[in-house]
mmCIF file of C-alpha atoms and ligand atoms in Angstrom:
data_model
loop_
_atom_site.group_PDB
_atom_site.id
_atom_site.type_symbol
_atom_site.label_atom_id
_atom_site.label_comp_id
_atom_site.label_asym_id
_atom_site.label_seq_id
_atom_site.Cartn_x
_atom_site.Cartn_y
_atom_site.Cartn_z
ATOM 1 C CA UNK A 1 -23.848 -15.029 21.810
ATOM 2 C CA UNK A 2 -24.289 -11.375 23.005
ATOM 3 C CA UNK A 3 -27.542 -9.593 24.188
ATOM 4 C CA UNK A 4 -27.979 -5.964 23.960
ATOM 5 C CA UNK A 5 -30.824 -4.013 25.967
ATOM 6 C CA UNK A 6 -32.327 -2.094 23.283
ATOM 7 C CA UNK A 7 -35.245 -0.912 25.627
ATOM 8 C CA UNK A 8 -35.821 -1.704 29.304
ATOM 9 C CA UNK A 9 -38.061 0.478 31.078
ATOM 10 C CA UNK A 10 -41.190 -1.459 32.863
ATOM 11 C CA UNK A 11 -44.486 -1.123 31.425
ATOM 12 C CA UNK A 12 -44.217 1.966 29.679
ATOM 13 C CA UNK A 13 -41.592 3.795 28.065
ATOM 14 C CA UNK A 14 -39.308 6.101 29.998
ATOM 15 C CA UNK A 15 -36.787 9.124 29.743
ATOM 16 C CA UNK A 16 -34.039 6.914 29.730
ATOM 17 C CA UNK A 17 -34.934 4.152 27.796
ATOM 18 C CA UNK A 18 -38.256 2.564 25.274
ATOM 19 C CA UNK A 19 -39.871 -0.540 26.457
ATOM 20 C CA UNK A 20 -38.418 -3.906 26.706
ATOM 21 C CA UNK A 21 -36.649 -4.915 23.916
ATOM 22 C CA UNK A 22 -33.880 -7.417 23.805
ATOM 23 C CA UNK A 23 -31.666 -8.581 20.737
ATOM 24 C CA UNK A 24 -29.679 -11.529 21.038
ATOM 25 C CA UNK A 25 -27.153 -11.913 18.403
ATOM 26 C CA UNK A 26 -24.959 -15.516 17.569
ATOM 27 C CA UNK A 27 -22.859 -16.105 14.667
ATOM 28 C CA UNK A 28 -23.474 -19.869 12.624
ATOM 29 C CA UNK A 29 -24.054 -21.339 9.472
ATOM 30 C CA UNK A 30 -27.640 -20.320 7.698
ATOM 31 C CA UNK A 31 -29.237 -23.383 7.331
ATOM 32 C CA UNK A 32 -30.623 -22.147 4.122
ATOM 33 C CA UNK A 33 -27.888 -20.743 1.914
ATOM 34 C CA UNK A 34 -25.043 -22.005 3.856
ATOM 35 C CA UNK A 35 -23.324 -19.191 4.191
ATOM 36 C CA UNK A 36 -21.794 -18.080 8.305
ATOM 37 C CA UNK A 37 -23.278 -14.599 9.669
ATOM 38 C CA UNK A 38 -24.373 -13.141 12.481
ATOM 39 C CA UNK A 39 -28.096 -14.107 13.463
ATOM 40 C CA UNK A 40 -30.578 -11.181 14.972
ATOM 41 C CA UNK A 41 -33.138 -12.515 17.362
ATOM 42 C CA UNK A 42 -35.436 -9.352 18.673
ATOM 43 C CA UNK A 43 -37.326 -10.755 22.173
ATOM 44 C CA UNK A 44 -40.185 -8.230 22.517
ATOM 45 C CA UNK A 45 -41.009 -4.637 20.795
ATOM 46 C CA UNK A 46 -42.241 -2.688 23.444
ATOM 47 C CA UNK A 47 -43.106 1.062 22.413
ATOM 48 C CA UNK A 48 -39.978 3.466 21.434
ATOM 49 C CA UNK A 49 -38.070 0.221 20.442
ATOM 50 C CA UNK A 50 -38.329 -0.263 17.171
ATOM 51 C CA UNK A 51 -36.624 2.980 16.099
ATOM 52 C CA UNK A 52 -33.541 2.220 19.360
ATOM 53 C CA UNK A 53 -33.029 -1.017 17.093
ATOM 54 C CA UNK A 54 -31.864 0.705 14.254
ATOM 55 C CA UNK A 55 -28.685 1.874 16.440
ATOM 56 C CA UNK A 56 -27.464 -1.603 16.721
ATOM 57 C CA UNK A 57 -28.499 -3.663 14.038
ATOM 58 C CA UNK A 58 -29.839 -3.089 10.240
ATOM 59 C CA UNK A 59 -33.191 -3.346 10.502
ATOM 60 C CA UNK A 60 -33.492 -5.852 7.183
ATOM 61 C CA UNK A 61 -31.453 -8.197 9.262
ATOM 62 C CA UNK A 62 -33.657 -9.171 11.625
ATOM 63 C CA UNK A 63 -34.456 -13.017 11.436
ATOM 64 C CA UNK A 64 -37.165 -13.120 14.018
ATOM 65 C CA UNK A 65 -39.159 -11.228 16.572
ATOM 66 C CA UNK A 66 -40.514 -12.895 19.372
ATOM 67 C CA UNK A 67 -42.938 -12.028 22.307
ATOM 68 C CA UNK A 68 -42.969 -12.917 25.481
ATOM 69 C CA UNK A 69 -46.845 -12.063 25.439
ATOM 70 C CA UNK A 70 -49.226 -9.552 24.163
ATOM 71 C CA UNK A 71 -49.456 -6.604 26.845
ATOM 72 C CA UNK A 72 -48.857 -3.266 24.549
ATOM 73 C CA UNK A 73 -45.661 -2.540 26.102
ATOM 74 C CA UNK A 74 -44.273 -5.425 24.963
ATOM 75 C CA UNK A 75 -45.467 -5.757 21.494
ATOM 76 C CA UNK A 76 -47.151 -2.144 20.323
ATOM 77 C CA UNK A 77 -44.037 -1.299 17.724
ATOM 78 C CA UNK A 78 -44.566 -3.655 16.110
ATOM 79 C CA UNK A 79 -46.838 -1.798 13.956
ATOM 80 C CA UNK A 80 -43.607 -0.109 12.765
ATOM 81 C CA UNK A 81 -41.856 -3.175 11.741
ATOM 82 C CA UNK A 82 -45.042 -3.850 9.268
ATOM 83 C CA UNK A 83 -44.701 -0.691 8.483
ATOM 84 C CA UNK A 84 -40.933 -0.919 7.835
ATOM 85 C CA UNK A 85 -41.317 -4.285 6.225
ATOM 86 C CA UNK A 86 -44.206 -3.629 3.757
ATOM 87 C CA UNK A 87 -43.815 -0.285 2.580
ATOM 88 C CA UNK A 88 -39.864 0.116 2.600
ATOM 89 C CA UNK A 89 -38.978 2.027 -0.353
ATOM 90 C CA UNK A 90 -36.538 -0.746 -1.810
ATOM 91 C CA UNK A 91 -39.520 -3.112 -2.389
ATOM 92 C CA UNK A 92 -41.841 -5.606 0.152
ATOM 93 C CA UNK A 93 -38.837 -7.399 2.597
ATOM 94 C CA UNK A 94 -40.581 -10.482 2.986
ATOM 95 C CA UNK A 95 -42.122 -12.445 5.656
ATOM 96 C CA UNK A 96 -40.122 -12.420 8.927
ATOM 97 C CA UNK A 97 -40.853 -14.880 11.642
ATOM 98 C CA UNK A 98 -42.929 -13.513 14.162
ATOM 99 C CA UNK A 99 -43.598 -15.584 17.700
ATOM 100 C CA UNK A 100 -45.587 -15.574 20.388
ATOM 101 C CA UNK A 101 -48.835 -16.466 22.483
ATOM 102 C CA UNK A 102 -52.020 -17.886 20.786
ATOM 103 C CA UNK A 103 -53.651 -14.516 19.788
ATOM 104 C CA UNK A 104 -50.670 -12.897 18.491
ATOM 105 C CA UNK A 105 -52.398 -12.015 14.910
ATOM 106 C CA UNK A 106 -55.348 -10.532 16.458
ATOM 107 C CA UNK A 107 -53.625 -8.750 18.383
ATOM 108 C CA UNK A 108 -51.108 -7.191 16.343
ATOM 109 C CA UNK A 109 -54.538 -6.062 14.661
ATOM 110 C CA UNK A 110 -56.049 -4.660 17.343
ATOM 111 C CA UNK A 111 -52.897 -2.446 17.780
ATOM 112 C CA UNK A 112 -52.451 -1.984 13.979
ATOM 113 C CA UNK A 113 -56.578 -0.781 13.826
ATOM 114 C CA UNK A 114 -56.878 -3.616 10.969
ATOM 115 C CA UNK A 115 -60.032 -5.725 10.441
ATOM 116 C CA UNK A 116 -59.563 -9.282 9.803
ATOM 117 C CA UNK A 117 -59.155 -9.327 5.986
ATOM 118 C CA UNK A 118 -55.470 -8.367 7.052
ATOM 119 C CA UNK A 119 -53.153 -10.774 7.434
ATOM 120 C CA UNK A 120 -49.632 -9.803 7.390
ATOM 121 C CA UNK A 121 -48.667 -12.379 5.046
ATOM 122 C CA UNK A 122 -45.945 -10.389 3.264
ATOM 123 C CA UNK A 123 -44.314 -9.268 6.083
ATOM 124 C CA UNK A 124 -44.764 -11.428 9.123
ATOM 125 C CA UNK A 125 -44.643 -15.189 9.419
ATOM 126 C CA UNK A 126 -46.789 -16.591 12.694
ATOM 127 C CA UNK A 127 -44.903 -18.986 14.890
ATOM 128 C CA UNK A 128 -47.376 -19.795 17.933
ATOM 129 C CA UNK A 129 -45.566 -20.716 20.594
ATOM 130 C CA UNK A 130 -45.820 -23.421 23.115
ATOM 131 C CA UNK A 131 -43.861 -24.134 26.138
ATOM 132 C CA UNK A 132 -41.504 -26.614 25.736
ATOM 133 C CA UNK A 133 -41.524 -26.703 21.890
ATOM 134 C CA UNK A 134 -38.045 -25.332 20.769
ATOM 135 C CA UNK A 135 -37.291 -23.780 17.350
ATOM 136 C CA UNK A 136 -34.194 -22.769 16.067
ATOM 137 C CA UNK A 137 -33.017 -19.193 14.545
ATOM 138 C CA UNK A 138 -29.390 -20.030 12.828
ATOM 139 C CA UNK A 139 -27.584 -21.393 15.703
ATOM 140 C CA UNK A 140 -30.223 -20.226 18.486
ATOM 141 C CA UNK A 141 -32.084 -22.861 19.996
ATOM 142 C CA UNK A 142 -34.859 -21.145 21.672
ATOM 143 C CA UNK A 143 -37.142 -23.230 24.084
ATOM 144 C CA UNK A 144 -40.381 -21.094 25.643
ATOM 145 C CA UNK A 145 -41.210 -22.100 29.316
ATOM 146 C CA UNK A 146 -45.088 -20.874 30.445
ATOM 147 C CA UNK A 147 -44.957 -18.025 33.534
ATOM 148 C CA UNK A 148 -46.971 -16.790 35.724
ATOM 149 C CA UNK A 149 -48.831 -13.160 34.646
ATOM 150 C CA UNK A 150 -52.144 -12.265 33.716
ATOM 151 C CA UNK A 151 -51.803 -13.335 30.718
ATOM 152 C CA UNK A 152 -50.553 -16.153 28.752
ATOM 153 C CA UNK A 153 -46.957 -15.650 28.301
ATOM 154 C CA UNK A 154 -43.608 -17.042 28.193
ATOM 155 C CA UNK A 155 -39.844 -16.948 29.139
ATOM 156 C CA UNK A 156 -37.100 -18.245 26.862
ATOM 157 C CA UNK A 157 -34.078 -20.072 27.637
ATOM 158 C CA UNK A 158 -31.662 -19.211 24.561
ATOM 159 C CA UNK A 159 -28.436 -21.609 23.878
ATOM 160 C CA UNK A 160 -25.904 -20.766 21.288
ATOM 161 C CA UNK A 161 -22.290 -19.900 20.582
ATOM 162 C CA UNK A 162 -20.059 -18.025 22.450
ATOM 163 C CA UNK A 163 -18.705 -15.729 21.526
ATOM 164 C CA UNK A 164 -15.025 -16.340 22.122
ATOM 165 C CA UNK A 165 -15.344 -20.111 20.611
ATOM 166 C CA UNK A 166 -18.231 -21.003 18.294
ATOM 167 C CA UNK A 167 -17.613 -24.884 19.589
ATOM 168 C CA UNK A 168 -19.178 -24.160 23.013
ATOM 169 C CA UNK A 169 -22.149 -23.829 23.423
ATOM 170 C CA UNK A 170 -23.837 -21.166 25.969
ATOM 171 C CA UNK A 171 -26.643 -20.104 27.531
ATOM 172 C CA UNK A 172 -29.423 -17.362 28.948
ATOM 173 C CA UNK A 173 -32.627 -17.102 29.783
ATOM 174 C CA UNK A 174 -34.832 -13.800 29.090
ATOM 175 C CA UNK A 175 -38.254 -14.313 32.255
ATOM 176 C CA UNK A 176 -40.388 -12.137 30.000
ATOM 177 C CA UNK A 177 -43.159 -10.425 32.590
ATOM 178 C CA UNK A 178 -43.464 -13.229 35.481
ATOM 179 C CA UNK A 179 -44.095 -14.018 38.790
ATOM 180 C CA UNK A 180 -41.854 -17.088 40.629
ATOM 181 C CA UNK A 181 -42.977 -20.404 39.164
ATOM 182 C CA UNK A 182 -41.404 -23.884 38.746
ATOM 183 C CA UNK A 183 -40.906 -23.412 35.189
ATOM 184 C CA UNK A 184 -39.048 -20.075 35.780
ATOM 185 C CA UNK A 185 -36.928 -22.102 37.425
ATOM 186 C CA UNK A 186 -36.243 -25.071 34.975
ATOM 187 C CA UNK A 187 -35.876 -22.144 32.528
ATOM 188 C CA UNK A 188 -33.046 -20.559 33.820
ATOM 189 C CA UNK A 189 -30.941 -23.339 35.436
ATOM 190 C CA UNK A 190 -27.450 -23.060 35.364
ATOM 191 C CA UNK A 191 -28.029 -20.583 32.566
ATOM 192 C CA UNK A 192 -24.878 -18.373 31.934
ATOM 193 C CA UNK A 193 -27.153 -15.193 32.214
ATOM 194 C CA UNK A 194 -30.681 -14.640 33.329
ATOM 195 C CA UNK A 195 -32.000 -11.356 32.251
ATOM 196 C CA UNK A 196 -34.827 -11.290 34.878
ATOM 197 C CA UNK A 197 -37.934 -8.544 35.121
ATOM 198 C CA UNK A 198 -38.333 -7.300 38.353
ATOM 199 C CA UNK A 199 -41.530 -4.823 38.051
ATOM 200 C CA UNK A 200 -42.198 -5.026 41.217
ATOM 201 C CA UNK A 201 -40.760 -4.598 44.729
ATOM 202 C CA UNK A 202 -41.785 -5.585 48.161
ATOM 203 C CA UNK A 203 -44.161 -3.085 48.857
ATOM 204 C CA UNK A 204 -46.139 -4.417 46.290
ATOM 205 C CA UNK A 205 -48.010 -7.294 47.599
ATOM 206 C CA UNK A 206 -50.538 -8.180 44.605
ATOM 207 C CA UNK A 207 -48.946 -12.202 43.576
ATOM 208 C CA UNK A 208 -48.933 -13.101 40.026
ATOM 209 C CA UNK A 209 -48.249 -10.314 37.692
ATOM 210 C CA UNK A 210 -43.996 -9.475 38.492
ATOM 211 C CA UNK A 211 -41.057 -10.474 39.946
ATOM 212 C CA UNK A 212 -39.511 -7.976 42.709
ATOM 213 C CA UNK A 213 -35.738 -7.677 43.372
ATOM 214 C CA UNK A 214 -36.220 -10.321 45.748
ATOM 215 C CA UNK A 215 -37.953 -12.868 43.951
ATOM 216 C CA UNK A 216 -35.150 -12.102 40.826
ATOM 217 C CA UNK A 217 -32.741 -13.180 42.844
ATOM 218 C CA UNK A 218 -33.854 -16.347 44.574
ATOM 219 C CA UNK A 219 -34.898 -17.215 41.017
ATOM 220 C CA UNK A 220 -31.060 -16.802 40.521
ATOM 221 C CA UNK A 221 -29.738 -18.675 43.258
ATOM 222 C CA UNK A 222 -32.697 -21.712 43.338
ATOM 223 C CA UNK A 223 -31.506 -22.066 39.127
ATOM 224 C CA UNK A 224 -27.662 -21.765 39.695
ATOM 225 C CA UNK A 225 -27.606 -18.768 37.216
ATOM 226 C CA UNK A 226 -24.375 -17.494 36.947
ATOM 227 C CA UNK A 227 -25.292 -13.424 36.821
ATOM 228 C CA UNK A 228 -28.098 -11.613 36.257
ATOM 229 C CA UNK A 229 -29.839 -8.541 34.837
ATOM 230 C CA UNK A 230 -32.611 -6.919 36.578
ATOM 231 C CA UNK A 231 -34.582 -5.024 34.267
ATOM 232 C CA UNK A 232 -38.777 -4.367 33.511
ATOM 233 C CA UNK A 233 -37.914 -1.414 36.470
ATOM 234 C CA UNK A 234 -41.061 1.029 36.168
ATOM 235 C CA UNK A 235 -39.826 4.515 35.778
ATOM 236 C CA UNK A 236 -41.377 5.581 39.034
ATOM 237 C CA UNK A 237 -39.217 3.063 41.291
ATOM 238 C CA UNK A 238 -35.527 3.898 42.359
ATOM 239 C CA UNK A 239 -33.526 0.955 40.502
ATOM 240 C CA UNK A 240 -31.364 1.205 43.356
ATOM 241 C CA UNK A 241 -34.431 -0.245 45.817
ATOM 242 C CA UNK A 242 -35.043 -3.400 43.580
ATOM 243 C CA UNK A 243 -31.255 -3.786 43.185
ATOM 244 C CA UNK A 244 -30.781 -3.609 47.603
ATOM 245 C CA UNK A 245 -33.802 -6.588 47.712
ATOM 246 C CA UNK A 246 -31.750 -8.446 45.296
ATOM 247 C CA UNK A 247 -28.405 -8.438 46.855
ATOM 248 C CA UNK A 248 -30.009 -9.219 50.319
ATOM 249 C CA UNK A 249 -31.176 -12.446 48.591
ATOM 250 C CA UNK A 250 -28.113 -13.582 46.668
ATOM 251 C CA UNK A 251 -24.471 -12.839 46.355
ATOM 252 C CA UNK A 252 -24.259 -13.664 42.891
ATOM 253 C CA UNK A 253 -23.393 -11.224 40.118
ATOM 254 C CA UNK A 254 -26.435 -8.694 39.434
ATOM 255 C CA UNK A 255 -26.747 -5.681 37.513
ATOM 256 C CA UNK A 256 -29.286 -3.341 36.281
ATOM 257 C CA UNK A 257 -30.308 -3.364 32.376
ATOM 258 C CA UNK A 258 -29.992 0.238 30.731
ATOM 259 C CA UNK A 259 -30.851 1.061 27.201
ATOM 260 C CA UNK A 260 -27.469 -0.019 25.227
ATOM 261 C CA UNK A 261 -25.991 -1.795 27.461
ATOM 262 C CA UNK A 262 -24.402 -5.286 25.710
ATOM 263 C CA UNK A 263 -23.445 -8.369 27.003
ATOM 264 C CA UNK A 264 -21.043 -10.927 25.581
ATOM 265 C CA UNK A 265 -21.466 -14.467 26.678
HETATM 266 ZN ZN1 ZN B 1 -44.454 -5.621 30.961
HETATM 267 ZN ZN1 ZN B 2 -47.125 -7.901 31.048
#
């Protein structure tokens, strides 16, 4: 399994880097034709992201997009993936799965300006999620766990291949925008990676909305991760600050997400 940071940058887009956006990748057997390829899972389509995909994986190839939940900076391209999808010149690509939080259609036409005669039925095929209920992408069994934000919204703990030996199974977890909860922590136990937000650090004091540095990392140690990823790091705060509250908290592995930057598990 390997995860590539196609956009990081906390609630907005930055200079560096678009808005989250995630792909995790695992190679398997399509349960549909048979045939063994590489599966592209997209976690979240935050603005600027849609066009950073393109530089790491064909576009047409993408089996399913999911969202953590439906704040614009997490979801707004994907206007350009119905775009992409219904208009591309070679013809109409087909429904791709689409996940997330109860609203997700109405949403996506709120952002698209759409009434509700649209329904994105040649493009995009709805997959409401609910905590707990897994589905599987190819190999990639995908289980969403409910956090804590101001909206409804979701982490995912992610098991598959790895990457070295196909008979092994792995795992990470990807917190979406959270606060600490239980289930944050039952998501990412003894995951092999836990690619944890931290939009927040300990100057703010507001609970519920984002992790800080801190938080990430006694997430990390409380689950038994194995490493993590900080990322979701606002483009006004000094990544170096969130990643000094982390290491105070844990001695684990811990690293900051940048746009590109893959991961093999
Ligand atoms: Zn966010
Ligand atoms: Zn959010």
């Amino acid at each position: 399994m390997k995860l590539t940071v196609v956009g990081c940058t906390g609630s907005m887009s930055g200079p560096y880097s678009a808005a989250s956006c995630y792909l995790v990748q695992g190679r398997g057997i399509c349960p549909e034709t048979g045939e063994d390829r590489e599966f592209n899972v997209v976690f979240d389509l935050g603005p600027g992201s849609f066009g950073q995909l393109w530089r790491y994986v064909d576009p047409r190839k993408i089996d399913a997009v999911v969202f953590s939940h439906l704040h614009a900076d997490h979801m707004a391209d994907v206007i350009s993936l119905h775009v992409y999808r219904r208009w591309h010149p070679e013809g109409g690509l087909g429904p791709v799965l689409l996940g997330g939080p109860s609203n997700l259609m109405e949403r996506v036409r709120g952002i698209d300006g759409a009434d509700e005669t649209e329904n994105y039925e040649t493009e995009f095929k709805p997959l409401i999620l609910q905590a707990g209920e897994t589905f599987e992408i190819g190999p990639l069994r995908i289980t969403p766990y409910e956090g804590w934000h101001t909206v409804e919204s979701f982490g995912f703990r992610v098991e598959g291949p790895s990457e070295g030996d196909a008979s092994h199974r792995v795992t990470l977890a990807y917190t979406g925008d959270t606060d600490y909860c239980e289930s944050m922590e039952q998501m990412a136990t003894g995951v092999e990676l836990l690619l944890s937000e931290a939009g927040f650090t300990k100057t703010d004091k507001v609970r519920g909305v984002h992790l800080t540095g801190a938080r990430a990392a006694e997430l990390a140690k409380n689950a038994g991760a194995q490493a993590m990823v900080l990322t979701h790091i606002q483009p006004w705060t000094d990544t170096e600050v969130v990643l000094r509250e982390a290491r105070q908290v844990w001695a684990g592995a811990i690293s900051v997400a940048y746009a590109g930057a893959t991961y093999t598990i």
